[in-house]
């Protein structure tokens, strides 16, 4: 039995009264009156949760991810100390109700009265769950349906398509024998090949977890691409694991010994064995669901039998609460995968086992609508909420819908960063106190992967736009940027939010393709394998409907509606802030079935300037934050076009302390903008409340003015670089690094907005006067005016020739080189030195006749090592200006996400 939303609304203020009475402890007399006034069925459902809340105040927070035996305060023993609570418990134990609702409060001896130890197989639990569950047909009737990944194809030239392809290349790089090496070792089989390192190394307790992720990722990627090589590879992995499971012969399948579970059940130190088992079981379920591999289903059913017996033995040997205590270790989404398995098999054992991994002490806090997340390990508990959502869907317990809804609300409103991600150093911090958590260790990537699942399920249930908006925000800013460009298998663990941070310089930094295999590598390969899973949702029933919720270039074959939707997006930029989306909708000539297509109009756009047309006929455009719904019998060549203005906006950090009210993040539509900064974060807004007054788009003309200057010495290539505002020569940098930024300059023409580069030789530059601006410090220019003769970068506003250089043909006689002559010191040139070492300073040296001088003042004018992103802005800084670009595009560059807005 569950509790509906109305009951929870009535419960919330009363629980608050109970919680806040007196000196912060539970007011037992208020609680007693509250309980006795409620209907008996409702009390039974809430009793366990309220008991847990009681314990959390008497004993401190015992519901953690660190198991302990130090406390003697069990739920039952504490309840027995309070005569009124014991009286209630005894009364409802003898009531004629479903025994499963209070089974977890009963001593082992009471359980044995119902059945002997020899015949005990949770019969009571199975029977009660069979009676109070709602059929899948009933429960799923009003949900939006997930469309099949088999029917969605991403545009390979889009950002999402390229991310998917990069991931595909990584999945194909990984070696079968190395992946399953530890599984074969554990099973006593031959172990050809070499095991991988990192968290998959043979001496690491979490080994095997990535293989589970790999099965999920390859199944989803195959559904998304139908790549034959990938299908062969994933089938080979399943076959290899089946051989291991068969050899062991008990149903057990893992890369580590069963002794790990002996330690887990004895509440001894071990690194999250059920976390790994969840990944393996999920991988097998996905291989069956997406890949149609029936052998994988047999394997996961056998695993469920094995672990079901282990859990039963713990309950028989000890108590049910001893099992709950062991769940304070990280168990991943064991409840989630078991509910999924139950939805496939209909086996009550799988449902019962799923319930036993629900971790009621954590879900109980959420049921009471208490934000007690602070101090909890985020990625231990988000998967439990995802599992609770499956309990609502597949077992029909409405309380768990309210739990998930409340959880999403408090995380999004109080614990999430501008990226949509959550956690600091993997844990939740105090609600609405995020300003002093900004560091290198924010937003564990795994948490974003799992929060997207929570949001996706809530949207399917409710069709509420806020969940689709969140999904876009977290996917765009929290997922797409965890790959390092197009480098297969290079991903991050944390997404830093602090001032002047870099993805490359967090504790873990960028991983390595064959020697990392962190948890975030596992969720990473899954994320990039299912980028098409939340673009389209279908509504079935008496009237067909399709919801288009994400703007991702793709095609979708909607079989139920008899149409194909092809979504295209025209390139846009900060200069052209208009999202232009076209939907080519085709159907067969014979199709006359009417359906409704619902197009998301996101909150970040504006109605003013927006437009919608169907077959060139203008339609009324709905307000931002709603769906544009069109019902008709679709013709073979229908075309809908949306024009949505993209606006700048700021978003305050989740912190309710007044001293942090000025800390804001900046968005361009769904894109979080990061400033190229090594720590500066003060932005001067003046007296304006209009964001466009202090953030302006980088003009198109600036893009043609970017260059880098190169020289060769001793068979090495060097470039001119801005090193702490001093011009130096440094070795040719890697793309996507700070060094590439520092080696990029803009030649600012004496004549405003003059276009330079119309031919490869840049002959039109010769004879022109220019200022040399540092790429990531707009308004700061190269000048020879320094006391020690070094060439420096200055922010002087002097517009005289002090900052001017004249571009002349290279003095070395090379037709492709240039020399830079001072605008005020005729015959004196930018000079690199001869046989210089890395980091040598540039100077202004006057003309000499020897060949070495001519070489040292001649530079190859090459394409800029760092280009502006199409979405590039300039912000007015207090000390210096910033270039702002999408966080998702950053690689090794130092950036700042949040800014301190001053006036």
XYZ file of C-alpha atoms in Angstrom, residues 190-887:
698
model
C 42.560 -19.733 -19.069
C 43.404 -16.027 -19.186
C 44.847 -15.022 -22.560
C 45.829 -11.416 -23.085
C 46.747 -8.787 -20.517
C 44.360 -7.319 -17.943
C 43.584 -3.627 -18.064
C 44.762 -1.265 -15.326
C 43.075 1.440 -13.288
C 39.913 0.332 -11.536
C 39.833 -2.833 -13.647
C 43.252 -4.038 -12.473
C 43.300 -7.579 -10.974
C 44.116 -6.271 -7.490
C 41.354 -3.632 -7.353
C 38.220 -4.659 -5.466
C 35.858 -2.879 -7.862
C 37.155 -4.807 -10.872
C 34.459 -5.937 -13.263
C 32.219 -2.889 -12.917
C 33.346 -1.377 -16.221
C 32.578 -4.603 -18.071
C 28.966 -4.250 -16.944
C 28.893 -0.693 -18.238
C 30.504 -1.912 -21.442
C 27.676 -4.372 -22.045
C 25.091 -1.623 -21.495
C 26.968 0.847 -23.662
C 27.532 -1.538 -26.555
C 23.904 -2.700 -26.488
C 22.651 0.889 -26.634
C 25.261 1.906 -29.189
C 24.371 -1.022 -31.406
C 20.703 -0.080 -31.199
C 21.699 3.484 -32.134
C 23.905 2.520 -35.097
C 23.497 -1.180 -36.011
C 27.258 -1.386 -36.405
C 28.010 -5.034 -37.271
C 31.503 -5.044 -35.759
C 30.154 -3.746 -32.472
C 27.443 -6.421 -32.430
C 30.035 -9.136 -32.850
C 32.161 -7.647 -30.080
C 29.356 -7.350 -27.545
C 28.106 -10.854 -28.284
C 31.611 -12.191 -27.712
C 31.757 -10.498 -24.310
C 28.447 -12.076 -23.256
C 29.629 -15.492 -24.473
C 32.874 -15.172 -22.547
C 31.023 -14.241 -19.355
C 28.580 -17.089 -19.836
C 31.511 -19.499 -19.960
C 32.699 -18.072 -16.635
C 29.278 -18.354 -15.006
C 28.809 -21.894 -16.273
C 32.231 -22.924 -14.972
C 31.467 -21.557 -11.498
C 28.120 -23.339 -11.625
C 26.195 -21.496 -8.885
C 24.838 -18.522 -10.800
C 27.565 -16.311 -9.386
C 29.281 -14.087 -11.949
C 31.905 -11.531 -11.049
C 35.553 -10.614 -11.487
C 36.187 -10.971 -7.746
C 35.620 -13.851 -5.298
C 32.491 -14.505 -3.238
C 34.561 -13.719 -0.162
C 33.860 -10.051 -0.881
C 30.191 -10.722 -0.129
C 31.101 -12.630 3.011
C 32.783 -9.440 4.198
C 29.864 -7.316 3.033
C 27.366 -9.429 4.966
C 29.629 -9.448 8.034
C 29.764 -5.625 7.882
C 33.491 -5.667 7.227
C 35.496 -3.410 4.952
C 35.075 -4.097 1.234
C 34.713 -1.836 -1.784
C 31.089 -1.928 -2.932
C 30.665 -5.450 -4.353
C 26.942 -4.985 -5.041
C 27.771 -1.829 -6.984
C 29.696 -3.986 -9.438
C 27.047 -6.702 -9.490
C 24.452 -4.071 -10.377
C 26.542 -2.983 -13.370
C 26.957 -6.583 -14.573
C 23.274 -7.398 -14.173
C 22.243 -4.137 -15.868
C 24.599 -4.872 -18.724
C 23.043 -8.274 -19.239
C 19.509 -6.855 -19.063
C 20.465 -4.250 -21.678
C 22.014 -6.907 -23.892
C 18.662 -8.666 -23.802
C 16.519 -5.532 -24.119
C 18.461 -3.730 -26.840
C 20.379 -6.597 -28.402
C 17.836 -9.400 -28.174
C 20.350 -11.738 -26.519
C 18.243 -14.383 -24.722
C 21.351 -15.965 -23.220
C 22.040 -12.705 -21.390
C 18.556 -12.869 -19.840
C 19.160 -16.428 -18.637
C 22.430 -15.307 -17.086
C 20.948 -12.392 -15.164
C 18.053 -14.550 -13.896
C 20.611 -17.031 -12.590
C 22.500 -14.189 -10.904
C 19.294 -12.944 -9.280
C 18.674 -16.417 -7.881
C 22.160 -16.598 -6.416
C 22.016 -13.186 -4.749
C 18.432 -13.670 -3.648
C 19.596 -16.715 -1.706
C 22.422 -14.718 -0.138
C 20.040 -11.999 1.040
C 17.609 -14.613 2.370
C 20.404 -16.264 4.318
C 21.368 -12.956 5.935
C 17.772 -12.379 7.048
C 17.503 -15.937 8.389
C 20.841 -15.842 10.177
C 20.495 -12.349 11.606
C 17.515 -9.988 11.107
C 16.019 -7.872 8.381
C 17.602 -4.778 9.906
C 21.012 -6.398 9.623
C 20.366 -6.561 5.904
C 19.332 -2.887 5.908
C 22.541 -2.043 7.780
C 24.658 -3.686 5.110
C 23.035 -1.392 2.534
C 24.994 1.493 4.014
C 27.701 0.323 1.645
C 27.331 1.572 -1.944
C 25.071 -0.896 -3.745
C 24.507 1.009 -6.975
C 21.052 0.535 -8.466
C 20.385 -3.043 -7.391
C 16.744 -2.165 -6.804
C 16.581 -0.556 -10.261
C 17.893 -3.567 -12.178
C 15.742 -5.987 -10.180
C 12.579 -3.991 -10.875
C 13.535 -4.026 -14.560
C 14.052 -7.763 -14.371
C 10.658 -8.167 -12.710
C 9.053 -6.157 -15.536
C 10.481 -8.722 -17.957
C 9.899 -11.951 -16.050
C 6.903 -11.137 -13.844
C 8.587 -13.293 -11.188
C 7.541 -12.214 -7.688
C 10.959 -13.232 -6.351
C 12.560 -10.501 -8.423
C 10.041 -7.975 -7.113
C 10.656 -9.020 -3.509
C 14.411 -8.844 -3.913
C 14.124 -5.396 -5.496
C 12.154 -4.172 -2.475
C 14.908 -5.399 -0.196
C 17.435 -3.120 -1.920
C 15.291 0.018 -1.618
C 17.237 1.372 1.413
C 14.215 2.587 3.402
C 16.246 4.765 5.781
C 17.129 7.054 2.865
C 13.849 6.868 0.981
C 12.064 7.392 4.292
C 13.623 10.812 4.705
C 12.386 11.738 1.255
C 8.936 10.350 1.985
C 8.774 12.760 4.932
C 9.847 15.536 2.548
C 12.939 16.244 4.601
C 16.010 17.672 2.895
C 18.542 15.634 4.801
C 20.889 15.105 1.844
C 23.830 16.930 3.362
C 26.647 14.495 4.096
C 25.266 11.676 1.951
C 27.386 10.258 -0.852
C 25.487 11.431 -3.905
C 26.103 8.619 -6.368
C 25.353 5.986 -3.766
C 21.840 7.303 -3.365
C 20.694 8.736 -6.703
C 20.509 5.218 -8.229
C 18.320 4.172 -5.301
C 15.874 6.916 -6.261
C 15.975 5.713 -9.867
C 15.075 2.270 -8.552
C 12.278 3.779 -6.476
C 10.898 5.232 -9.697
C 10.810 1.733 -11.162
C 8.973 0.573 -8.042
C 6.285 3.116 -8.845
C 6.134 2.076 -12.482
C 6.284 -1.689 -12.127
C 4.873 -2.340 -8.647
C 2.326 0.463 -8.518
C 3.445 2.142 -5.282
C 2.475 5.833 -5.668
C 4.473 6.858 -2.588
C 7.605 6.331 -4.679
C 6.424 8.782 -7.304
C 6.195 11.424 -4.578
C 9.617 10.430 -3.269
C 11.213 10.895 -6.697
C 9.373 14.167 -7.320
C 10.474 15.627 -4.000
C 14.036 14.386 -4.481
C 14.323 16.031 -7.878
C 12.916 19.250 -6.493
C 15.369 19.556 -3.611
C 18.420 18.552 -5.638
C 17.598 20.958 -8.445
C 16.638 23.831 -6.168
C 19.259 23.468 -3.444
C 22.126 21.163 -4.429
C 22.848 21.625 -8.138
C 25.327 23.785 -10.004
C 24.705 25.755 -13.177
C 25.683 22.686 -15.199
C 22.761 20.734 -13.764
C 25.237 18.519 -11.904
C 25.527 17.925 -8.202
C 27.970 16.908 -5.427
C 31.276 18.238 -4.146
C 34.026 15.649 -3.639
C 31.242 13.128 -4.380
C 29.036 14.213 -1.441
C 26.077 16.507 -1.020
C 26.813 19.634 0.966
C 24.460 21.865 2.913
C 21.418 22.978 0.904
C 21.628 26.379 -0.761
C 25.187 26.849 0.497
C 27.101 26.113 -2.690
C 29.138 29.302 -3.015
C 31.969 28.050 -0.818
C 32.048 24.594 -2.436
C 33.369 25.782 -5.803
C 36.540 23.814 -6.491
C 38.148 21.292 -8.812
C 36.090 18.465 -7.304
C 32.536 19.500 -8.143
C 29.981 17.457 -10.056
C 31.009 13.845 -10.222
C 30.071 12.843 -13.771
C 28.248 9.744 -12.538
C 25.780 11.881 -10.629
C 24.731 13.763 -13.753
C 24.250 10.498 -15.630
C 21.910 9.292 -12.900
C 20.089 12.603 -12.367
C 19.211 12.560 -16.068
C 17.461 9.240 -15.467
C 15.437 10.746 -12.626
C 14.403 13.737 -14.751
C 13.601 11.587 -17.769
C 11.267 9.341 -15.778
C 9.515 12.309 -14.195
C 8.917 13.874 -17.594
C 7.411 10.651 -18.938
C 5.045 10.535 -15.996
C 3.987 14.184 -15.931
C 4.831 15.826 -19.281
C 6.014 18.793 -17.190
C 8.301 21.057 -19.177
C 10.666 21.756 -16.275
C 12.005 18.200 -16.435
C 12.699 18.468 -20.174
C 14.426 21.807 -19.553
C 16.581 20.248 -16.841
C 17.446 17.345 -19.108
C 18.647 19.714 -21.811
C 20.685 21.740 -19.317
C 22.429 18.765 -17.731
C 23.011 16.904 -21.001
C 24.397 19.973 -22.775
C 26.592 21.284 -19.975
C 27.199 18.301 -17.722
C 27.657 15.453 -20.215
C 28.737 16.617 -23.672
C 31.927 18.188 -22.341
C 33.290 15.192 -20.410
C 35.012 13.865 -23.544
C 38.243 15.552 -24.571
C 37.203 16.592 -28.054
C 37.403 13.750 -30.561
C 39.925 11.668 -28.580
C 38.438 8.197 -27.978
C 38.597 7.075 -24.377
C 39.732 10.361 -22.839
C 37.129 11.475 -20.288
C 36.943 13.233 -16.936
C 35.744 12.235 -13.488
C 34.837 15.660 -12.045
C 33.612 18.807 -13.785
C 35.298 21.686 -11.899
C 33.210 24.762 -11.069
C 35.853 26.823 -9.234
C 37.593 29.982 -10.367
C 40.323 29.462 -12.967
C 39.932 25.686 -12.952
C 40.542 23.197 -15.738
C 39.175 19.795 -16.607
C 42.801 18.679 -16.911
C 43.781 19.737 -13.399
C 41.190 18.231 -11.099
C 42.278 15.418 -8.775
C 41.795 12.806 -11.504
C 42.229 15.052 -14.546
C 41.713 13.463 -17.937
C 41.704 9.684 -17.905
C 43.545 7.290 -20.177
C 41.809 4.895 -22.572
C 43.323 1.705 -21.128
C 44.410 2.643 -17.621
C 41.597 4.496 -15.827
C 38.183 2.784 -15.973
C 36.768 4.903 -13.184
C 33.071 4.768 -12.373
C 32.672 7.890 -14.521
C 34.240 6.063 -17.461
C 31.496 3.487 -17.178
C 28.666 6.006 -17.030
C 30.469 8.049 -19.689
C 30.442 5.315 -22.312
C 26.784 4.708 -21.533
C 25.871 8.398 -21.823
C 27.406 8.704 -25.277
C 25.762 5.491 -26.437
C 22.204 6.672 -25.785
C 22.197 10.314 -26.825
C 19.098 9.639 -28.894
C 16.975 8.197 -26.098
C 15.274 11.381 -24.881
C 14.637 13.400 -28.028
C 11.273 11.803 -28.774
C 8.564 10.244 -26.587
C 5.273 8.819 -27.761
C 1.825 8.906 -26.229
C -0.267 5.883 -27.060
C -3.916 5.149 -26.494
C -7.066 6.421 -28.146
C -5.206 9.410 -29.640
C -1.616 9.147 -30.802
C 0.900 11.794 -29.842
C 4.602 12.436 -30.230
C 6.607 14.748 -27.968
C 9.765 16.323 -29.413
C 11.618 17.520 -26.319
C 15.245 18.071 -27.358
C 16.764 19.965 -30.248
C 19.253 17.419 -31.527
C 19.705 16.908 -35.290
C 18.295 13.437 -35.860
C 15.743 11.310 -37.613
C 13.051 9.193 -35.996
C 10.907 6.533 -37.609
C 7.663 6.642 -35.653
C 6.085 3.304 -36.427
C 2.996 3.802 -34.295
C 2.156 7.055 -36.035
C 3.231 5.945 -39.486
C 5.559 8.897 -40.044
C 9.251 9.749 -40.093
C 10.541 12.951 -38.503
C 13.815 14.435 -39.706
C 15.091 17.210 -37.431
C 17.695 19.673 -38.721
C 19.258 22.721 -37.096
C 20.804 25.592 -38.991
C 24.201 26.749 -37.659
C 23.882 29.712 -35.325
C 26.262 31.895 -33.334
C 26.471 34.678 -30.810
C 26.230 37.063 -33.799
C 23.111 35.325 -35.126
C 21.233 34.378 -31.926
C 18.365 32.571 -33.579
C 17.782 28.835 -33.342
C 16.287 27.707 -36.656
C 14.934 24.169 -36.552
C 13.201 22.378 -39.376
C 11.189 19.174 -39.088
C 10.606 17.306 -42.320
C 7.661 15.024 -41.659
C 6.911 12.294 -44.151
C 4.257 9.600 -44.235
C 3.069 7.012 -46.718
C 0.449 8.141 -49.230
C -1.973 5.593 -47.813
C -1.601 6.817 -44.252
C -4.490 8.920 -43.001
C -4.071 8.320 -39.289
C -4.325 11.540 -37.298
C -1.792 12.259 -34.583
C -0.560 15.186 -32.510
C 3.015 16.377 -32.630
C 4.079 18.399 -29.584
C 7.125 20.611 -30.022
C 8.895 21.966 -26.955
C 9.167 25.753 -26.794
C 11.925 26.139 -24.180
C 11.856 28.604 -21.305
C 15.065 30.323 -22.465
C 13.587 31.707 -25.688
C 11.189 34.635 -26.220
C 7.882 34.846 -27.982
C 8.831 38.225 -29.404
C 10.880 37.467 -32.512
C 9.894 33.804 -32.590
C 8.002 32.185 -35.404
C 6.423 28.863 -36.364
C 5.348 27.845 -39.864
C 3.798 24.692 -41.254
C 4.275 24.307 -45.000
C 5.127 28.042 -45.142
C 1.877 28.974 -43.380
C 2.498 30.862 -40.141
C 1.086 29.329 -36.948
C 0.401 30.994 -33.596
C 3.502 30.442 -31.464
C 2.890 29.389 -27.869
C 4.635 30.918 -24.878
C 8.083 29.748 -23.745
C 7.794 26.830 -21.364
C 4.918 25.184 -23.236
C 4.410 22.766 -26.099
C 3.320 23.810 -29.563
C 0.800 21.084 -30.396
C -0.299 20.353 -33.952
C -2.933 17.715 -34.687
C -3.548 16.507 -38.217
C -3.277 13.647 -40.646
C 0.272 14.165 -41.821
C 1.024 14.342 -45.534
C 4.093 12.897 -47.284
C 6.041 16.182 -47.419
C 4.954 18.289 -44.469
C 7.511 20.717 -43.072
C 7.432 22.571 -39.779
C 9.928 25.349 -39.091
C 10.647 26.964 -35.733
C 12.593 30.185 -35.267
C 13.465 30.664 -31.617
C 15.423 33.691 -30.363
C 18.340 32.722 -28.112
C 18.858 35.110 -25.239
C 21.551 35.791 -22.670
C 20.585 35.342 -19.045
C 22.255 34.993 -15.672
C 21.516 32.427 -12.992
C 22.370 32.883 -9.332
C 24.312 30.206 -7.530
C 22.227 28.030 -5.197
C 23.074 29.932 -2.040
C 20.612 31.810 0.140
C 23.249 33.807 2.040
C 23.131 37.495 1.182
C 26.894 37.864 0.870
C 26.850 35.479 -2.127
C 23.907 37.029 -3.966
C 26.207 38.563 -6.593
C 27.683 35.215 -7.710
C 26.061 34.310 -11.012
C 26.527 32.026 -13.983
C 25.841 33.208 -17.533
C 23.833 31.302 -20.151
C 23.232 31.731 -23.846
C 20.040 29.778 -24.355
C 20.839 26.287 -22.992
C 24.619 26.838 -23.124
C 26.496 27.622 -19.918
C 29.233 30.137 -20.762
C 32.645 29.863 -19.130
C 35.160 32.688 -19.052
C 38.717 32.045 -20.207
C 40.276 33.018 -16.911
C 42.910 31.725 -14.538
C 41.109 33.081 -11.492
C 39.690 36.528 -12.211
C 35.930 36.504 -11.825
C 34.830 40.078 -11.121
C 32.578 41.435 -13.879
C 31.663 45.094 -14.057
C 27.959 45.459 -14.782
C 27.969 49.205 -14.210
C 24.560 50.437 -13.220
C 22.820 48.340 -15.838
C 20.429 45.510 -15.191
C 20.542 44.540 -18.875
C 22.992 41.717 -19.418
C 23.734 42.733 -23.009
C 25.277 45.965 -21.693
C 28.207 44.111 -20.155
C 28.364 41.004 -22.330
C 28.595 41.489 -26.075
C 29.019 39.075 -28.968
C 32.461 38.784 -30.556
C 32.074 40.447 -33.979
C 32.388 38.308 -37.072
C 35.250 40.504 -38.325
C 37.396 39.479 -35.362
C 37.455 35.869 -36.512
C 39.454 36.731 -39.630
C 42.014 38.609 -37.560
C 43.286 35.727 -35.406
C 46.818 34.497 -36.038
C 49.745 32.689 -34.452
C 53.428 33.387 -35.077
C 55.843 30.488 -35.458
C 59.580 29.880 -35.893
C 61.698 26.780 -36.342
C 64.905 26.209 -34.404
C 67.003 23.046 -34.051
C 64.283 20.988 -35.754
C 61.659 22.148 -33.278
C 58.746 24.466 -33.843
C 58.191 27.349 -31.457
C 55.455 29.955 -31.208
C 55.150 33.448 -29.802
C 53.221 33.209 -26.529
C 51.795 35.425 -23.804
C 53.389 34.163 -20.601
C 52.160 36.155 -17.612
C 51.842 39.222 -19.832
C 55.376 38.883 -21.187
C 55.992 37.799 -24.768
C 58.020 34.576 -24.930
C 58.868 31.766 -27.336
C 57.404 28.389 -26.325
C 57.266 24.978 -27.912
C 54.381 24.312 -30.273
C 51.408 23.521 -27.986
C 48.773 20.833 -27.995
C 45.331 21.809 -29.213
C 42.797 22.679 -26.540
C 45.336 23.826 -23.962
C 46.115 27.099 -22.224
C 49.342 27.191 -24.219
C 47.361 27.206 -27.479
C 45.316 30.145 -26.174
C 48.424 32.035 -25.085
C 49.940 31.550 -28.540
C 46.934 33.106 -30.277
C 46.655 36.805 -31.045
C 44.356 39.130 -32.905
C 45.853 41.620 -35.316
C 43.739 44.709 -34.774
C 43.881 46.901 -37.894
C 44.459 50.618 -37.775
C 41.333 50.884 -39.887
C 38.462 49.450 -37.871
C 37.015 46.081 -38.977
C 39.438 45.725 -41.874
C 39.419 42.187 -43.281
C 42.910 40.745 -43.617
C 43.216 37.218 -44.796
C 41.817 36.896 -48.278
C 44.602 34.660 -49.619
C 46.957 32.040 -48.175
C 50.009 34.329 -48.539
C 48.348 37.169 -46.625
C 50.011 39.622 -48.982
C 47.348 42.173 -48.159
C 48.837 42.445 -44.663
C 52.181 43.765 -45.838
C 52.600 47.456 -45.072
C 49.601 47.588 -42.706
C 49.794 48.979 -39.164
C 48.276 46.717 -36.521
C 47.958 46.293 -32.791
C 48.549 42.785 -31.438
C 45.854 41.799 -28.952
C 46.110 38.803 -26.615
C 43.333 36.303 -27.438
C 42.028 35.672 -23.943
C 42.644 39.229 -22.682
C 40.593 41.489 -24.953
C 41.802 45.074 -24.745
C 45.364 44.127 -23.794
C 48.047 44.680 -26.452
C 51.686 43.948 -27.154
C 53.968 46.905 -26.418
C 57.756 47.303 -26.249
C 57.456 49.881 -23.486
C 59.034 48.182 -20.470
C 61.950 49.043 -18.177
C 63.951 45.879 -18.904
C 63.469 45.765 -22.652
C 61.055 42.827 -22.664
C 57.979 42.889 -24.840
C 54.932 42.983 -22.589
C 51.130 42.863 -22.779
C 49.532 46.053 -21.493
C 45.971 47.151 -20.923
C 46.723 50.811 -21.594
C 44.022 52.651 -23.479
C 46.619 54.733 -25.309
C 45.686 54.712 -28.992
C 48.942 56.218 -30.207
C 51.525 54.400 -32.258
C 53.176 53.046 -29.072
C 51.126 49.906 -29.604
C 51.390 49.833 -33.357
C 53.513 47.452 -35.401
C 53.971 47.595 -39.135
C 53.804 44.260 -40.939
C 56.641 43.933 -43.462
C 57.880 41.100 -45.611
C 60.101 38.735 -43.630
C 63.689 39.977 -43.475
C 64.892 36.400 -44.024
C 63.596 36.584 -47.603
C 61.083 33.753 -47.172
C 57.962 34.630 -49.139
C 55.674 33.209 -46.438
C 57.239 35.006 -43.454
C 56.636 38.435 -41.951
C 58.549 40.761 -39.646
C 56.945 43.167 -37.199
C 58.447 46.637 -37.047
C 57.747 49.023 -34.165
C 55.408 51.847 -35.083
C 57.518 54.437 -33.221
C 61.019 52.935 -33.477
C 61.717 52.721 -37.173
C 64.010 49.844 -38.142
C 63.437 48.016 -34.827
C 61.708 44.663 -34.891
C 60.146 42.017 -32.705
C 63.131 39.739 -31.988
C 63.044 36.162 -30.701
C 66.751 35.549 -30.182
C 69.002 32.942 -31.752
C 69.080 29.309 -30.571
C 66.713 30.289 -27.816
C 65.466 27.931 -25.137
C 61.826 27.321 -24.366
C 60.420 30.359 -22.575
C 62.980 32.889 -23.796
C 61.739 36.483 -23.814
C 61.120 38.523 -26.951
C 62.673 41.951 -27.279
C 62.686 44.911 -29.632
C 66.022 44.913 -31.504
C 67.017 47.360 -34.206
C 68.050 46.258 -37.653
C 71.311 44.357 -38.102
C 72.882 42.918 -41.211
C 73.784 39.368 -40.105
C 71.669 36.375 -41.158
C 70.944 35.279 -37.596
C 69.249 38.596 -36.871
C 67.117 38.353 -39.999
C 66.028 34.856 -38.993
C 65.216 35.907 -35.429
C 62.881 38.693 -36.591
C 61.086 36.623 -39.228
C 57.970 34.648 -38.285
C 55.697 32.302 -40.140
C 52.181 33.665 -40.032
C 50.087 30.545 -39.379
C 46.436 29.846 -38.704
C 45.493 30.690 -35.146
C 46.104 27.838 -32.730
C 42.858 28.763 -30.968
C 39.773 29.930 -32.846
C 36.727 31.618 -31.430
C 33.857 29.269 -30.788
C 30.799 30.235 -32.879
C 29.253 31.104 -29.511
C 31.770 33.668 -28.225
C 31.194 36.755 -26.106
C 33.255 39.441 -24.460
C 32.478 40.380 -20.867
C 33.594 43.549 -19.093
C 35.882 42.552 -16.259
C 36.881 44.774 -13.366
C 40.599 44.092 -13.928
C 40.440 42.798 -17.495
C 37.860 41.637 -19.990
C 37.006 37.984 -20.594
C 36.165 35.812 -23.555
C 33.106 33.675 -22.745
C 32.448 30.414 -24.585
C 30.372 27.280 -23.924
C 31.745 25.175 -21.080
